[in-house]
PDB file of C-alpha atoms in Angstrom:
ATOM      1  CA  UNK A  29     178.236  77.411 128.964  1.00  0.00           C
ATOM      2  CA  UNK A  30     174.807  77.369 127.167  1.00  0.00           C
ATOM      3  CA  UNK A  31     172.985  74.323 125.781  1.00  0.00           C
ATOM      4  CA  UNK A  32     171.982  74.489 122.080  1.00  0.00           C
ATOM      5  CA  UNK A  33     170.364  71.652 120.176  1.00  0.00           C
ATOM      6  CA  UNK A  34     172.052  70.613 117.016  1.00  0.00           C
ATOM      7  CA  UNK A  35     170.868  68.125 114.366  1.00  0.00           C
ATOM      8  CA  UNK A  36     173.184  65.222 113.502  1.00  0.00           C
ATOM      9  CA  UNK A  37     173.940  66.841 110.118  1.00  0.00           C
ATOM     10  CA  UNK A  38     174.925  70.120 111.925  1.00  0.00           C
ATOM     11  CA  UNK A  39     177.162  68.304 114.458  1.00  0.00           C
ATOM     12  CA  UNK A  40     178.902  66.341 111.575  1.00  0.00           C
ATOM     13  CA  UNK A  41     179.511  69.599 109.830  1.00  0.00           C
ATOM     14  CA  UNK A  42     180.984  71.311 112.860  1.00  0.00           C
ATOM     15  CA  UNK A  43     183.117  68.300 113.902  1.00  0.00           C
ATOM     16  CA  UNK A  44     186.073  69.113 111.587  1.00  0.00           C
ATOM     17  CA  UNK A  45     185.989  72.697 112.561  1.00  0.00           C
ATOM     18  CA  UNK A  46     185.946  71.894 116.176  1.00  0.00           C
ATOM     19  CA  UNK A  47     188.891  69.408 115.775  1.00  0.00           C
ATOM     20  CA  UNK A  48     190.997  72.113 113.937  1.00  0.00           C
ATOM     21  CA  UNK A  49     190.284  74.607 116.589  1.00  0.00           C
ATOM     22  CA  UNK A  50     191.322  72.152 119.255  1.00  0.00           C
ATOM     23  CA  UNK A  51     194.398  71.231 117.333  1.00  0.00           C
ATOM     24  CA  UNK A  52     195.342  74.896 116.607  1.00  0.00           C
ATOM     25  CA  UNK A  53     194.683  75.931 120.220  1.00  0.00           C
ATOM     26  CA  UNK A  54     191.334  77.760 120.541  1.00  0.00           C
ATOM     27  CA  UNK A  55     192.721  80.799 122.250  1.00  0.00           C
ATOM     28  CA  UNK A  56     193.951  82.495 118.947  1.00  0.00           C
ATOM     29  CA  UNK A  57     190.586  81.605 117.501  1.00  0.00           C
ATOM     30  CA  UNK A  58     188.667  83.403 120.301  1.00  0.00           C
ATOM     31  CA  UNK A  59     190.894  86.464 120.030  1.00  0.00           C
ATOM     32  CA  UNK A  60     190.233  86.626 116.325  1.00  0.00           C
ATOM     33  CA  UNK A  61     186.517  86.472 116.935  1.00  0.00           C
ATOM     34  CA  UNK A  62     186.802  89.131 119.605  1.00  0.00           C
ATOM     35  CA  UNK A  63     188.505  91.607 117.242  1.00  0.00           C
ATOM     36  CA  UNK A  64     186.230  90.846 114.238  1.00  0.00           C
ATOM     37  CA  UNK A  65     182.883  91.747 115.833  1.00  0.00           C
ATOM     38  CA  UNK A  66     181.353  95.092 115.068  1.00  0.00           C
ATOM     39  CA  UNK A  67     178.477  96.081 117.301  1.00  0.00           C
ATOM     40  CA  UNK A  68     175.660  98.028 115.712  1.00  0.00           C
ATOM     41  CA  UNK A  69     175.139 101.647 116.378  1.00  0.00           C
ATOM     42  CA  UNK A  70     171.635 102.069 118.260  1.00  0.00           C
ATOM     43  CA  UNK A  71     169.096 103.461 115.958  1.00  0.00           C
ATOM     44  CA  UNK A  72     167.836 107.029 116.871  1.00  0.00           C
ATOM     45  CA  UNK A  73     164.369 106.909 118.384  1.00  0.00           C
ATOM     46  CA  UNK A  74     164.252 103.118 118.584  1.00  0.00           C
ATOM     47  CA  UNK A  75     161.466 101.713 120.724  1.00  0.00           C
ATOM     48  CA  UNK A  76     160.331  98.253 121.971  1.00  0.00           C
ATOM     49  CA  UNK A  77     157.089  98.553 119.813  1.00  0.00           C
ATOM     50  CA  UNK A  78     158.092  95.556 117.682  1.00  0.00           C
ATOM     51  CA  UNK A  79     159.314  93.312 120.634  1.00  0.00           C
ATOM     52  CA  UNK A  80     156.839  90.443 121.162  1.00  0.00           C
ATOM     53  CA  UNK A  81     154.455  90.960 124.154  1.00  0.00           C
ATOM     54  CA  UNK A  82     153.815  88.168 126.571  1.00  0.00           C
ATOM     55  CA  UNK A  83     150.561  87.124 124.917  1.00  0.00           C
ATOM     56  CA  UNK A  84     152.379  86.482 121.655  1.00  0.00           C
ATOM     57  CA  UNK A  85     155.087  84.291 123.039  1.00  0.00           C
ATOM     58  CA  UNK A  86     154.897  80.557 122.649  1.00  0.00           C
ATOM     59  CA  UNK A  87     157.479  79.919 125.221  1.00  0.00           C
ATOM     60  CA  UNK A  88     156.270  81.339 128.550  1.00  0.00           C
ATOM     61  CA  UNK A  89     159.665  80.833 130.213  1.00  0.00           C
ATOM     62  CA  UNK A  90     160.982  83.538 127.955  1.00  0.00           C
ATOM     63  CA  UNK A  91     158.456  86.241 129.340  1.00  0.00           C
ATOM     64  CA  UNK A  92     160.889  87.711 131.926  1.00  0.00           C
ATOM     65  CA  UNK A  93     163.791  88.199 129.361  1.00  0.00           C
ATOM     66  CA  UNK A  94     161.221  89.910 126.926  1.00  0.00           C
ATOM     67  CA  UNK A  95     160.110  92.279 129.562  1.00  0.00           C
ATOM     68  CA  UNK A  96     163.834  93.173 130.389  1.00  0.00           C
ATOM     69  CA  UNK A  97     164.356  93.901 126.711  1.00  0.00           C
ATOM     70  CA  UNK A  98     161.248  96.080 126.474  1.00  0.00           C
ATOM     71  CA  UNK A  99     162.687  98.105 129.320  1.00  0.00           C
ATOM     72  CA  UNK A 100     165.921  99.044 127.323  1.00  0.00           C
ATOM     73  CA  UNK A 101     165.484  98.806 123.703  1.00  0.00           C
ATOM     74  CA  UNK A 102     167.950 101.692 122.946  1.00  0.00           C
ATOM     75  CA  UNK A 103     170.657  99.697 124.681  1.00  0.00           C
ATOM     76  CA  UNK A 104     169.781  96.215 123.360  1.00  0.00           C
ATOM     77  CA  UNK A 105     169.814  97.702 119.877  1.00  0.00           C
ATOM     78  CA  UNK A 106     173.565  98.610 120.215  1.00  0.00           C
ATOM     79  CA  UNK A 107     174.508  94.900 120.916  1.00  0.00           C
ATOM     80  CA  UNK A 108     175.757  92.303 118.351  1.00  0.00           C
ATOM     81  CA  UNK A 109     174.073  88.955 118.592  1.00  0.00           C
ATOM     82  CA  UNK A 110     176.420  86.144 118.932  1.00  0.00           C
ATOM     83  CA  UNK A 111     173.972  83.282 118.129  1.00  0.00           C
ATOM     84  CA  UNK A 112     174.472  83.497 114.352  1.00  0.00           C
ATOM     85  CA  UNK A 113     171.499  85.386 113.251  1.00  0.00           C
ATOM     86  CA  UNK A 114     173.317  88.640 112.723  1.00  0.00           C
ATOM     87  CA  UNK A 115     174.080  87.922 109.173  1.00  0.00           C
ATOM     88  CA  UNK A 116     170.414  87.330 108.359  1.00  0.00           C
ATOM     89  CA  UNK A 117     168.515  89.808 106.186  1.00  0.00           C
ATOM     90  CA  UNK A 118     166.461  92.296 108.411  1.00  0.00           C
ATOM     91  CA  UNK A 119     168.588  91.746 111.533  1.00  0.00           C
ATOM     92  CA  UNK A 120     170.286  94.911 112.874  1.00  0.00           C
ATOM     93  CA  UNK A 121     171.089  93.928 116.405  1.00  0.00           C
ATOM     94  CA  UNK A 122     170.200  91.823 119.412  1.00  0.00           C
ATOM     95  CA  UNK A 123     166.910  93.651 119.607  1.00  0.00           C
ATOM     96  CA  UNK A 124     166.054  92.089 116.212  1.00  0.00           C
ATOM     97  CA  UNK A 125     165.994  88.680 117.871  1.00  0.00           C
ATOM     98  CA  UNK A 126     163.170  89.702 120.111  1.00  0.00           C
ATOM     99  CA  UNK A 127     161.119  91.161 117.317  1.00  0.00           C
ATOM    100  CA  UNK A 128     159.232  89.463 114.292  1.00  0.00           C
ATOM    101  CA  UNK A 129     158.730  85.852 114.990  1.00  0.00           C
ATOM    102  CA  UNK A 130     160.603  86.256 118.358  1.00  0.00           C
ATOM    103  CA  UNK A 131     163.249  83.572 117.789  1.00  0.00           C
ATOM    104  CA  UNK A 132     165.077  84.663 120.834  1.00  0.00           C
ATOM    105  CA  UNK A 133     162.383  82.842 122.961  1.00  0.00           C
ATOM    106  CA  UNK A 134     163.963  79.608 121.872  1.00  0.00           C
ATOM    107  CA  UNK A 135     167.698  80.827 121.867  1.00  0.00           C
ATOM    108  CA  UNK A 136     169.740  80.623 125.113  1.00  0.00           C
ATOM    109  CA  UNK A 137     172.428  82.844 123.671  1.00  0.00           C
ATOM    110  CA  UNK A 138     170.046  85.620 122.744  1.00  0.00           C
ATOM    111  CA  UNK A 139     168.424  85.292 126.221  1.00  0.00           C
ATOM    112  CA  UNK A 140     171.766  85.174 128.038  1.00  0.00           C
ATOM    113  CA  UNK A 141     173.111  88.201 126.237  1.00  0.00           C
ATOM    114  CA  UNK A 142     169.786  90.147 126.980  1.00  0.00           C
ATOM    115  CA  UNK A 143     169.902  89.266 130.771  1.00  0.00           C
ATOM    116  CA  UNK A 144     173.514  90.195 131.019  1.00  0.00           C
ATOM    117  CA  UNK A 145     172.943  93.663 129.046  1.00  0.00           C
ATOM    118  CA  UNK A 146     169.895  94.342 131.331  1.00  0.00           C
ATOM    119  CA  UNK A 147     171.917  93.672 134.565  1.00  0.00           C
ATOM    120  CA  UNK A 148     174.823  95.666 133.462  1.00  0.00           C
ATOM    121  CA  UNK A 149     172.665  98.601 132.398  1.00  0.00           C
ATOM    122  CA  UNK A 150     170.861  98.578 135.644  1.00  0.00           C
ATOM    123  CA  UNK A 151     174.338  98.868 137.455  1.00  0.00           C
ATOM    124  CA  UNK A 152     175.165 101.860 135.332  1.00  0.00           C
ATOM    125  CA  UNK A 153     177.667 100.487 132.909  1.00  0.00           C
ATOM    126  CA  UNK A 154     178.257 102.454 129.715  1.00  0.00           C
ATOM    127  CA  UNK A 155     177.249 100.951 126.255  1.00  0.00           C
ATOM    128  CA  UNK A 156     180.964 100.454 125.541  1.00  0.00           C
ATOM    129  CA  UNK A 157     181.604  98.613 128.839  1.00  0.00           C
ATOM    130  CA  UNK A 158     178.490  96.300 128.243  1.00  0.00           C
ATOM    131  CA  UNK A 159     179.708  95.511 124.740  1.00  0.00           C
ATOM    132  CA  UNK A 160     183.171  94.536 126.114  1.00  0.00           C
ATOM    133  CA  UNK A 161     181.446  92.264 128.681  1.00  0.00           C
ATOM    134  CA  UNK A 162     179.303  90.720 125.997  1.00  0.00           C
ATOM    135  CA  UNK A 163     182.258  90.034 123.802  1.00  0.00           C
ATOM    136  CA  UNK A 164     184.111  88.430 126.636  1.00  0.00           C
ATOM    137  CA  UNK A 165     181.075  86.293 127.575  1.00  0.00           C
ATOM    138  CA  UNK A 166     179.794  85.191 124.364  1.00  0.00           C
ATOM    139  CA  UNK A 167     182.475  85.319 121.739  1.00  0.00           C
ATOM    140  CA  UNK A 168     183.002  81.536 122.321  1.00  0.00           C
ATOM    141  CA  UNK A 169     179.497  80.990 121.125  1.00  0.00           C
ATOM    142  CA  UNK A 170     180.334  81.649 117.524  1.00  0.00           C
TER     143      UNK A 170
END
């Protein structure tokens, strides 16, 4: 689905997990992941003030996604990030990935989630519906 670069050490560490998931049939693992994700509540009054601007990005290809995020920070703030950063200190939501050092500019999962959220929001989907779609599309990324 999305390409992600891994070091040799990371691949070797993931190999046993991948083999176990394959042997145990990946479908139950996916259902477990879907049921265990809790999307954050959007923070009242959240703005895009901390989202990196185009002149602060080192990856110019990420500019369109950052512009999308700046349009709907209150929606993006209510979405769980599936790239693995959600457990880090200071991270609240997918919006956090586009703030600070802007790690999302190098992460296809963060960018993919943001693009999908932006599209669904522009089509009039509810936050609940967007969350369900994100879960169905990105739960396998875990």
